[in-house]
Coordinates of C-alpha atoms and ligand atoms in Angstrom, one line a residue:
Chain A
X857 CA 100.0 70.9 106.3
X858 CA 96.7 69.0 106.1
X859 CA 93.4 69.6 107.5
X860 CA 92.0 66.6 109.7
X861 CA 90.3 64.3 107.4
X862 CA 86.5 65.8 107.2
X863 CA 83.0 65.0 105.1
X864 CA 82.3 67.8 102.3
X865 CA 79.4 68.8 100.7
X866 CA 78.7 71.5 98.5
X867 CA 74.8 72.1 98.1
X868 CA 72.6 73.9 96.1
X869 CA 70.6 75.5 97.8
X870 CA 70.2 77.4 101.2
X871 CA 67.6 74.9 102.2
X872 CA 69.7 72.2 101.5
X873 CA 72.9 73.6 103.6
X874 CA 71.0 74.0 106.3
X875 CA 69.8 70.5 106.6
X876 CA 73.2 69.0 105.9
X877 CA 74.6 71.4 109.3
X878 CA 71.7 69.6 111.5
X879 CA 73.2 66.5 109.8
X880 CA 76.9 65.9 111.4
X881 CA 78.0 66.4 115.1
X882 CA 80.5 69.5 114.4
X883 CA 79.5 71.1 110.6
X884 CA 81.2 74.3 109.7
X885 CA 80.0 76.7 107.3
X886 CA 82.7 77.7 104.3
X887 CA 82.1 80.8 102.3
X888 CA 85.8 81.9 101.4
X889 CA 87.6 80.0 103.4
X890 CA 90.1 82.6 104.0
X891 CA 90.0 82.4 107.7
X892 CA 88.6 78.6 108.2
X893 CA 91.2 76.7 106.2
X894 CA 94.2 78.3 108.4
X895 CA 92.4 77.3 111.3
X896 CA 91.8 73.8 110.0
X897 CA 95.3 73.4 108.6
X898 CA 96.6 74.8 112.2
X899 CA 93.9 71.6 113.6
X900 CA 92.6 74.2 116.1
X901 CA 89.4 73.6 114.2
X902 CA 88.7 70.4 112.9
X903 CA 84.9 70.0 112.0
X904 CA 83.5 66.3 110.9
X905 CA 81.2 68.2 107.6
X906 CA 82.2 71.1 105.9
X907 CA 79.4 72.8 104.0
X908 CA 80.7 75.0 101.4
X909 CA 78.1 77.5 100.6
X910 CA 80.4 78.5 97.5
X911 CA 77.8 77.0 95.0
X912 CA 74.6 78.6 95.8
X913 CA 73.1 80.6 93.3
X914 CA 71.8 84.3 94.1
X915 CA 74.5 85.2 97.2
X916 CA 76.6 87.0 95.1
X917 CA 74.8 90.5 94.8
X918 CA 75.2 93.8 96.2
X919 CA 71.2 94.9 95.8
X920 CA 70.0 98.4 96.7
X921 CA 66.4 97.9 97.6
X922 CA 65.7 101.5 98.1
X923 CA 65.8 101.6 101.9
X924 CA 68.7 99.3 102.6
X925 CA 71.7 97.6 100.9
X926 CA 72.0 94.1 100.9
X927 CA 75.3 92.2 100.8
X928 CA 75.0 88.5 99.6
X929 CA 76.9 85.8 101.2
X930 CA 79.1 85.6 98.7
X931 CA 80.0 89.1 98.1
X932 CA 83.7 88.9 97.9
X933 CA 85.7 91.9 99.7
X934 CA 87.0 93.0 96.4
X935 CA 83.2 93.4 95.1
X936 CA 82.4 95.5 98.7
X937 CA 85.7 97.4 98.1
X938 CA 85.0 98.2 94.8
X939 CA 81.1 99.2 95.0
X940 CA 80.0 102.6 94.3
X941 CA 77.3 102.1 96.6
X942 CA 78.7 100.9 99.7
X943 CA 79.5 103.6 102.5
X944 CA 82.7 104.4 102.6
X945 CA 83.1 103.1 105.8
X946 CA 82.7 99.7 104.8
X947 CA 84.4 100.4 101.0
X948 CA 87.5 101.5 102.8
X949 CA 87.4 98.2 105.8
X950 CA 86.9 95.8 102.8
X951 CA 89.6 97.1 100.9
X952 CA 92.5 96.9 103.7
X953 CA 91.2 93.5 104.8
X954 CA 94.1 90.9 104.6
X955 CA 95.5 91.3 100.8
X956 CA 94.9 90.8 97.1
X957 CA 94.6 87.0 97.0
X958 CA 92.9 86.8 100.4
X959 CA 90.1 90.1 99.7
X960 CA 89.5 87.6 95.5
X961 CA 87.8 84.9 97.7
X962 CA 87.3 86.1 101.3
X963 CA 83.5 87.1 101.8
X964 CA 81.9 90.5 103.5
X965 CA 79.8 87.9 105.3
X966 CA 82.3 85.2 105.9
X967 CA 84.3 88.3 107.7
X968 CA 81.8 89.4 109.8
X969 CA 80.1 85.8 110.6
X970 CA 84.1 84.8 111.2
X971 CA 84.2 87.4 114.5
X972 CA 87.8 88.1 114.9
X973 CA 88.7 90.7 118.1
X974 CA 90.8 92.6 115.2
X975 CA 89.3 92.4 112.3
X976 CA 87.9 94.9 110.1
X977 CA 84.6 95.0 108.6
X978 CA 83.0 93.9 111.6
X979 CA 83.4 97.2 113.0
X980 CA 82.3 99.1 109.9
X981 CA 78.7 96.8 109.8
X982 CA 78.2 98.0 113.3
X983 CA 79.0 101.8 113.0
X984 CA 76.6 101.8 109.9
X985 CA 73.8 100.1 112.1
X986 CA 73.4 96.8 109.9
X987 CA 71.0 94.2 110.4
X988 CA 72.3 90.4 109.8
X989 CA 69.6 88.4 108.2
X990 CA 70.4 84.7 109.4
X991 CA 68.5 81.4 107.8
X992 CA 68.5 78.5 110.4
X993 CA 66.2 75.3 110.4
X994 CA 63.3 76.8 112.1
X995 CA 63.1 80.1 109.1
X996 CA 64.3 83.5 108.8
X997 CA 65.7 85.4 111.8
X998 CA 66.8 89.2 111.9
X999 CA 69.5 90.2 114.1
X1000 CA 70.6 94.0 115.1
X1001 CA 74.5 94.2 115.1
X1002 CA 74.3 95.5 118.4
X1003 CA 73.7 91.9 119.4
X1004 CA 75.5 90.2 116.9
X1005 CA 79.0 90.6 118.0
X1006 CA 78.9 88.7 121.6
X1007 CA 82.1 87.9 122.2
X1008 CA 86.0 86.3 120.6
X1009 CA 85.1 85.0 117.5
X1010 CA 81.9 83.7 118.5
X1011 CA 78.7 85.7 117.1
X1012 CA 75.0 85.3 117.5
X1013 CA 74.8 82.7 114.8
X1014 CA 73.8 79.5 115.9
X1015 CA 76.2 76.6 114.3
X1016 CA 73.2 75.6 111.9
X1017 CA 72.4 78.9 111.0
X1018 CA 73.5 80.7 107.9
X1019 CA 74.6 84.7 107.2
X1020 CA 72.4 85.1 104.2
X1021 CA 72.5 88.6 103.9
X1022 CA 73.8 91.9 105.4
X1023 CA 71.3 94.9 105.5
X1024 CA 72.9 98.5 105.7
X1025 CA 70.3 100.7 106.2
X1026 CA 70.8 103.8 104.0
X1027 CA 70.6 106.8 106.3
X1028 CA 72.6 109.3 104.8
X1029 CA 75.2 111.1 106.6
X1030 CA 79.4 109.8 106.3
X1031 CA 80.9 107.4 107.1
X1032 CA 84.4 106.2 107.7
X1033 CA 87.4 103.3 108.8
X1034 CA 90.9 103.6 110.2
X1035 CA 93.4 101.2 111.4
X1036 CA 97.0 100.7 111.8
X1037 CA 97.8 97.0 110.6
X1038 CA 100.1 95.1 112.4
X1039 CA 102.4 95.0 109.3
X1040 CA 101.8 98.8 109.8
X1041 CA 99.5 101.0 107.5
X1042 CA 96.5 99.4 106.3
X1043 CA 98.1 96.4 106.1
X1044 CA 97.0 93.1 108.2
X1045 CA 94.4 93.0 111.2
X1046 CA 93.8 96.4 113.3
X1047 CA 96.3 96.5 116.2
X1048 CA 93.7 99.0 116.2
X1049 CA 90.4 100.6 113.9
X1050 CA 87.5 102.5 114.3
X1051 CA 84.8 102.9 111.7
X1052 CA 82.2 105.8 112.4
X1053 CA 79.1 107.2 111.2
X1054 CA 77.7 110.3 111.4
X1055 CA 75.0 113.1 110.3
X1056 CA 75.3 116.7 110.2
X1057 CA 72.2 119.5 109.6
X1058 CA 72.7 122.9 110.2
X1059 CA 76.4 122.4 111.2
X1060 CA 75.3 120.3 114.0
X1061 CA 76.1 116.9 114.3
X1062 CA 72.4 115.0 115.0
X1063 CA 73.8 111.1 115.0
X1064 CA 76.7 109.1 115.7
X1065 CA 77.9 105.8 115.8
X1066 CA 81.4 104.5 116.4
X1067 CA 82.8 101.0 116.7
X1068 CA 86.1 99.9 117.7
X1069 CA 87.9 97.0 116.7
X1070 CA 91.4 95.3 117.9
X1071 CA 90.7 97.0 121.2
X1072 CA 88.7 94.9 123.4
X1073 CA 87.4 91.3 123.4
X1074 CA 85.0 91.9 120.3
X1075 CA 84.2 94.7 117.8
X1076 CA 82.7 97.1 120.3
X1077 CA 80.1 100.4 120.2
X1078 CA 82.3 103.2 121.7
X1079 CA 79.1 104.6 123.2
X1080 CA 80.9 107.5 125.4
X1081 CA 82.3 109.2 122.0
X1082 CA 79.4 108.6 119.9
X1083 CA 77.4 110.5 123.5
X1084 CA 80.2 113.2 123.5
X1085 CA 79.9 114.3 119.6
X1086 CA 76.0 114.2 119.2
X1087 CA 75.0 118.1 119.3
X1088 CA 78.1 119.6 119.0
X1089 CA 79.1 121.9 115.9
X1090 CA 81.6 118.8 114.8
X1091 CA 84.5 121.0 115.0
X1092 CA 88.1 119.8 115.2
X1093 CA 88.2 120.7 119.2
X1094 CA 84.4 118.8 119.5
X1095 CA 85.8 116.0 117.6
X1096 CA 89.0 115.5 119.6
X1097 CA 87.1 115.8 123.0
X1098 CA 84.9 112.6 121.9
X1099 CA 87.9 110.4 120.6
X1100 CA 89.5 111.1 124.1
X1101 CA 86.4 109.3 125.5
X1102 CA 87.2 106.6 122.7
X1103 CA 87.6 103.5 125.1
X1104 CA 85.4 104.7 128.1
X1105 CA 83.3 102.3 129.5
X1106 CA 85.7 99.3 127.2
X1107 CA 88.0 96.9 128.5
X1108 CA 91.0 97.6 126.5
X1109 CA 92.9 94.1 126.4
X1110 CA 96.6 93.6 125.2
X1111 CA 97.9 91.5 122.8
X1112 CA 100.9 90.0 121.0
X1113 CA 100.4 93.7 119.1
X1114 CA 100.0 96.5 121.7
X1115 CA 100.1 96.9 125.6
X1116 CA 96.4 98.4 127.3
X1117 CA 98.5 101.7 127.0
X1118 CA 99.2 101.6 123.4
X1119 CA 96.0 100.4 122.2
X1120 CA 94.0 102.9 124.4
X1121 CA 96.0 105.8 122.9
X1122 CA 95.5 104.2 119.3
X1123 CA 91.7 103.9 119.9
X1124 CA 91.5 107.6 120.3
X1125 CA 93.8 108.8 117.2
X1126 CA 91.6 106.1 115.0
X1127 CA 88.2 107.6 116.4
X1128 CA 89.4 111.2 115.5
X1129 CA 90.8 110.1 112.3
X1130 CA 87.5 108.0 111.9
X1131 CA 85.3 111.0 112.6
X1132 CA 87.1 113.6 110.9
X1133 CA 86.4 111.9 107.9
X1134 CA 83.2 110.8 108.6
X1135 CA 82.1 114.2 109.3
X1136 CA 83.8 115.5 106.0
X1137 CA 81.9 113.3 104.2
X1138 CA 78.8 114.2 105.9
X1139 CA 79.0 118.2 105.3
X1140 CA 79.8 117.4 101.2
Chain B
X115 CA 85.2 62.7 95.9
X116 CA 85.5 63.3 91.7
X117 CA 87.2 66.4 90.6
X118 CA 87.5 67.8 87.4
X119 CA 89.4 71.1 86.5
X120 CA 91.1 72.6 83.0
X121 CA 94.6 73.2 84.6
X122 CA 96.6 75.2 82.2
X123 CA 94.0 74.6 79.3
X124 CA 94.1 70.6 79.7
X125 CA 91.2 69.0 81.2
X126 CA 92.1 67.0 84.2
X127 CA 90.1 64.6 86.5
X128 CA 91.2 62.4 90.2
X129 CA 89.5 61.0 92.8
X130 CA 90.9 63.5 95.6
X131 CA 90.3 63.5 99.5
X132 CA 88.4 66.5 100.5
X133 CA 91.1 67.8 102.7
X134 CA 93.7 67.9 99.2
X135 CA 94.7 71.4 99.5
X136 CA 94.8 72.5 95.6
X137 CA 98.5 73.6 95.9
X138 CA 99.1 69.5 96.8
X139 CA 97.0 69.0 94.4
X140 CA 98.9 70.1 91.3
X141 CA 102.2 69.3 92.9
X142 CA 101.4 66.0 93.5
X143 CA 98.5 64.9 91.6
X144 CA 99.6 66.5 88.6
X145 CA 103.4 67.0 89.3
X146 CA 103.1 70.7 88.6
X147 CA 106.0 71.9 90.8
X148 CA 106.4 75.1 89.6
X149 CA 103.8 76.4 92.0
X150 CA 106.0 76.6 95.5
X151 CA 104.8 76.1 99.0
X152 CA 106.2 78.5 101.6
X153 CA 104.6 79.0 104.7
X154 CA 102.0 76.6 104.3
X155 CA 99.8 80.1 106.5
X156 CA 98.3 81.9 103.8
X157 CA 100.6 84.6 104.1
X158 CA 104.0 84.2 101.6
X159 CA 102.1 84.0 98.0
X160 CA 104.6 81.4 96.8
X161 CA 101.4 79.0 96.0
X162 CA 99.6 81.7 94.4
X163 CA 97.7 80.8 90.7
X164 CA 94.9 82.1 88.6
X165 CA 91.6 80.3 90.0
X166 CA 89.1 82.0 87.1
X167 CA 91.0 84.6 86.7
X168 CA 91.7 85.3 90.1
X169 CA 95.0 85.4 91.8
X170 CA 94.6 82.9 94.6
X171 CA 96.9 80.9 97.5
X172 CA 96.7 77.6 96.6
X173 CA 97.4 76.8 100.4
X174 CA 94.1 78.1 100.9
X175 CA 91.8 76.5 98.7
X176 CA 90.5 73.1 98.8
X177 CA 91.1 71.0 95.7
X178 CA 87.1 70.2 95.8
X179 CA 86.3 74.2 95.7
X180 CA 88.2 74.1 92.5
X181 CA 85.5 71.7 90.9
X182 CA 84.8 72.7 87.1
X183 CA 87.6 75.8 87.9
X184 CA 90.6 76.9 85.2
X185 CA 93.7 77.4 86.7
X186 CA 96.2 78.9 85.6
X187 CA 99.6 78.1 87.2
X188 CA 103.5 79.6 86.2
X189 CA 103.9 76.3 83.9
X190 CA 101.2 77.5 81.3
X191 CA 102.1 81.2 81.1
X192 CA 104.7 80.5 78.3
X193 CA 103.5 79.7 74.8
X194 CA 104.9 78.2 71.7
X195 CA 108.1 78.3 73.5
X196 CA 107.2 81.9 74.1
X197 CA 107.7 83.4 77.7
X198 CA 105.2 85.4 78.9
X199 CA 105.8 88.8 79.3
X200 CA 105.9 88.8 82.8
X201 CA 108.0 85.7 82.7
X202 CA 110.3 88.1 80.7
X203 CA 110.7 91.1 82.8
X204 CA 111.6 89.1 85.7
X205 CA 114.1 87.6 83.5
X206 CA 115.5 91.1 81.5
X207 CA 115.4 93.2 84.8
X208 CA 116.6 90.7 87.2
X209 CA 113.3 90.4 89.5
X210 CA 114.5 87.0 91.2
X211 CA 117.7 85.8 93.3
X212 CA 116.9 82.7 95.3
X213 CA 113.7 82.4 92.7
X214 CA 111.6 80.4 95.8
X215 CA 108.6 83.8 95.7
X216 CA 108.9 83.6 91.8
X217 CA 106.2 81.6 90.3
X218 CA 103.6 83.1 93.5
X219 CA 105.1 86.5 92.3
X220 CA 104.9 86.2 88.6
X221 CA 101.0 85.2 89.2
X222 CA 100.4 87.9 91.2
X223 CA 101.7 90.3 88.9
X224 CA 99.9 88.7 85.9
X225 CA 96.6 89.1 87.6
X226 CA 97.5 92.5 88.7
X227 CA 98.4 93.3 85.0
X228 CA 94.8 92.1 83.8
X229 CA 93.3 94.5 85.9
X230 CA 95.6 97.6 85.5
X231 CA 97.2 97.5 82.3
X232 CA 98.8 100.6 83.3
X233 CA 99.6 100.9 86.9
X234 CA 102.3 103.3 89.0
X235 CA 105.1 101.9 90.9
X236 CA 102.5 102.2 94.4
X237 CA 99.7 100.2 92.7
X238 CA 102.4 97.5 92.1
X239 CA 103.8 97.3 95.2
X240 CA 100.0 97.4 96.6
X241 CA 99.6 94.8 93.7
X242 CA 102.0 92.2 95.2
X243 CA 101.1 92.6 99.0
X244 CA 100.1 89.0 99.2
X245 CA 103.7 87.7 98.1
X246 CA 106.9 87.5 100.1
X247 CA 110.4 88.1 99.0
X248 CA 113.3 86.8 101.4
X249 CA 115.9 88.2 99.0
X250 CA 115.0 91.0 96.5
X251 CA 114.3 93.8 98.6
X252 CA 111.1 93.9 96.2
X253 CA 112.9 96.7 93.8
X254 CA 113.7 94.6 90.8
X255 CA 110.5 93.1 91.6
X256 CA 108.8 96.4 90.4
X257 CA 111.1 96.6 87.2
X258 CA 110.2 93.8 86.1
X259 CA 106.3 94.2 86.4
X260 CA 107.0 97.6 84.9
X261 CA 108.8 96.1 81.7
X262 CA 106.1 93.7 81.5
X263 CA 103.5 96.2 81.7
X264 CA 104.8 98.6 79.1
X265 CA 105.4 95.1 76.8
X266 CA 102.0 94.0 77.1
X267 CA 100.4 97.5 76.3
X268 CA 103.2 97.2 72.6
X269 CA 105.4 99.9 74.2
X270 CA 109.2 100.4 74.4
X271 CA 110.5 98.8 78.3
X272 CA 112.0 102.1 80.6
X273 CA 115.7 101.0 79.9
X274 CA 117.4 99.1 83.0
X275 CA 118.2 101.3 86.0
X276 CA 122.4 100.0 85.3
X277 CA 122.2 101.8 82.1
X278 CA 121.2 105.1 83.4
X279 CA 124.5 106.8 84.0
X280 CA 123.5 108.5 87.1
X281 CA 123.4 104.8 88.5
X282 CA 127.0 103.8 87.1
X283 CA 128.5 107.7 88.2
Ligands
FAD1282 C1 96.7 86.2 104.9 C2 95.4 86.7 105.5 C3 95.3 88.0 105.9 C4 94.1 88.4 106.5 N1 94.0 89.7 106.9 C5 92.9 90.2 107.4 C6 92.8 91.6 107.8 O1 93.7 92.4 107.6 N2 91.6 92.0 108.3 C7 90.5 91.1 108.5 O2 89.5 91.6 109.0 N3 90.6 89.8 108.1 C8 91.7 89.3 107.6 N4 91.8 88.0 107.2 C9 90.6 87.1 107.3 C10 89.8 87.3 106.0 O3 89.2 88.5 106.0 C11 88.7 86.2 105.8 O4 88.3 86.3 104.5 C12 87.4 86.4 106.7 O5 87.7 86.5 108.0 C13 86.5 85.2 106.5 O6 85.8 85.2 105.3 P1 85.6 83.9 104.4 O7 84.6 84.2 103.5 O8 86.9 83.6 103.9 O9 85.1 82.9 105.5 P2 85.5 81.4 105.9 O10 86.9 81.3 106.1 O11 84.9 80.5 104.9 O12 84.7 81.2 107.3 C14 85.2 81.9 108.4 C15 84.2 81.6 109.6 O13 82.9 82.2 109.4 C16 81.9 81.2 109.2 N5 81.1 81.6 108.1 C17 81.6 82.1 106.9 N6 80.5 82.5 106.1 C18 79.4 82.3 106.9 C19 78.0 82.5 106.6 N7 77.6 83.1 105.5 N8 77.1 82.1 107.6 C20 77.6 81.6 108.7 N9 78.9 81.4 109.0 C21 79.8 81.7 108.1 C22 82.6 79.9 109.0 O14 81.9 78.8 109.5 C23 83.9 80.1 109.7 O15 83.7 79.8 111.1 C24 93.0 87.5 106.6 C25 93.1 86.2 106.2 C26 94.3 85.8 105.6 C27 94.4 84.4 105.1
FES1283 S1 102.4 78.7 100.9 FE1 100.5 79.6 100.4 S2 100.6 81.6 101.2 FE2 102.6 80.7 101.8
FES1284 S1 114.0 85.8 95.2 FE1 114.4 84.6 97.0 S2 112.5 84.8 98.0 FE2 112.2 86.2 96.4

């Protein structure tokens, strides 16, 4: 199965990939290529310049800077599954993303930038609040993840813009990520996951953020939970009243995976799963 | 576009298409059939070789990403007429039938082995959850991995499971 025939270029420099995307008609950015060959190979993308970012020097690191973390473009999901710096949230979504072969060259970035309605650490980067830092001909743009994820597969990245960098701001707290993969356990895409962050003090629980992923139409906040367990003690009863409220205000869609039924039941056992843990990992 | 690449510790170079897929590649290009194509989606393993190190699905991977790369495939595992230890499980604890996930199998588990010298039955199956086996039920599979293992850390091999007599009783 061959791609369509295509221009490539592998540059040197961020400044250098960013011209070459202003410089063809349809240019794709390629970081692992764990998603964008398939789709290429499959012809349901077929871009006229691929720009593999795979050379550039200095997008490799996982940097603590003191207030944030910063995940390189070309942090692998091995190297995020592996860190002993990254919350667990995002630890535990990078280490059940796809499998060994796919997580050696797949990228944290290359996930996220990628979209996908099921995937995985797209919802952990928006439960742990992270800013995308995004290099596009006209300079350096910061965007919230609350805007980044707009819609199926498509982000807030223009197509000659670049994921440089993720920043997790490092607020303390727990953190946490649950699916069931469609090849059951961790295994595969979410049917359905939720990542969720949280902070306790004085046994009450004083922030909370939630995401959903394989559920709706993009990685989603599930705003009525994350409402429901602010100020409560955290308990099992607090936490299993907030997961019932896991896909309020979300339309649940179905899939080749799960009726609206199914994946609305699944959204609430992966919230209280998601916050038991989170809040576990909080009060240690 | 120019590529050149040690495959198997011998330094190759070709004038490639950017759309060669690296599994084409050393089939074709370098008539390296040992490395099998199965899906062709990224999700059997049957292409899978050491990129760096790395276990990788050669389906996957460009030729052109694999610029100034070492690869490893199943054809240079075996030295001096010498198979590898892996190679040698597979073979003593019957890890194969129809032998099509073999050489994507026998990479996986040689990359997994590099990392874990040690690892439990569940790190090996977690170990080969990018490969595919139509025929094994994945059991001998683990044998073998585990004879290799214990081989490749100088120890005696667990004895095969047909020798235990509660197996034969
Ligand atoms: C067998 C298999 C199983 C998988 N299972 C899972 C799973 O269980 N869960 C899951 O979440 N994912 C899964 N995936 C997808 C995998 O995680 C990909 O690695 C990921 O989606 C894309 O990362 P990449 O670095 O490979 O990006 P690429 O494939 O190179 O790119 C993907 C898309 O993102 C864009 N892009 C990549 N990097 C950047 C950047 N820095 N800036 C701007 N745009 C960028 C590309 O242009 C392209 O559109 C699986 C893939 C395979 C092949
Ligand atoms: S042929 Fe490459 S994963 Fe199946
Ligand atoms: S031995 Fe036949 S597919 Fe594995």
């Amino acid at each position: 199965m061959y791609p369509r025939s295509f221009d490539y270029i592998a540059p040197a420099s961020l400044e250098d990939a960013v011209r070459e995307l202003g410089n063809a008609e349809f240019a794709k950015v390629m970081a692992g290529g764990m998603s964008l060959i398939p789709l290429m190979k499959l012809r349901l993308l077929s871009p006229d310049l691929v720009v593999d970012i795979g050379r550039i020097g200095g997008l490799g690191e996982i940097e603590d800077t003191g207030d944030h973390l910063s995940i390189g473009a070309l942090v692998r999901h091995r190297d995020t599954a592996s860190s002993d710096v990254v919350p667990t949230a995002l630890r535990q979504a990078a280490s059940w993303t796809g499998d060994v072969q796919v997580r050696n060259r797949g990228t944290t970035c290359g996930a996220v930038a990628h979209a996908d309605v099921a995937a995985d650490q797209p919802a952990a980067v928006l439960a742990l609040g992270a800013t995308m830092v995004a290099r596009g001909p006209s300079g350096i743009r910061e965007i919230p993840s609350d805007e980044f994820f707009v819609d199926a597969l498509t982000s807030a990245l223009a197509p000659d813009e670049i994921l440089t960098e993720i920043r997790i701001p490092k607020r303390g707290g727990g953190s946490a990520y649950d699916k069931l993969g469609r090849r059951g356990g961790h295994t595969d895409y979410a049917v359905a996951g939720a990542a969720a962050w949280v902070t306790v003090s004085d046994g009450a629980v004083t922030d909370a953020r939630v995401a959903l992923t394989g559920v709706g139409t993009k990685p989603e906040l599930a705003r009525a939970a994350m409402e429901a367990i602010v100020g409560t003690d955290g308990s099992e009863g607090a936490v299993r009243a907030a997961s019932e409220r896991a896909t309020e205000g979300i339309t649940v869609i179905e899939d080749l995976y799960g009726s609206v039924e199914y994946k609305t039941h699944l959204a609430k056992v992966m919230v209280r799963r998601a916050l038991t843990q989170a809040l576990t990992e909080a009060r240690s | 576009m120019q590529v050149s690449m040690t495959v198997n510790r011998r330094a190759v170079t070709a004038d490639v298409e950017p759309r060669m897929l690296l599994v084409h590649f050393l089939r074709e290009e370098l008539g390296l059939t040992g490395t099998h194509i199965g899906c062709e989606t990224s999700y059997c393993g049957a292409c899978t070789v050491l990129v760096d190190g790395r276990t990788t699905k050669s389906c996957t991977m460009l030729a052109v990403q694999a610029d100034g790369a070492e690869i490893l495939t199943v054809e240079g595992l075996a030295q001096d007429g010498q198979l590898h230890p892996v190679q040698e499980g597979f073979w003593e604890r019957h890890g194969l039938q129809c032998g099509y996930c073999t050489p994507g199998m026998i990479m996986s588990a040689v990359g997994l082995l590099q990392e874990n010298a040690n690892p439990t039955e569940d790190e090996i199956r977690h170990g080969i959850e990018g490969n595919l086996c139509r025929c094994t039920g994945y059991h001998n599979i683990v044998r073998a991995i585990e004879y290799a293992a214990a081989k490749m850390r100088g120890e005696e091999p667990p004895p095969p499971e047909w020798e235990h007599e509660e197996v034969i009783a």
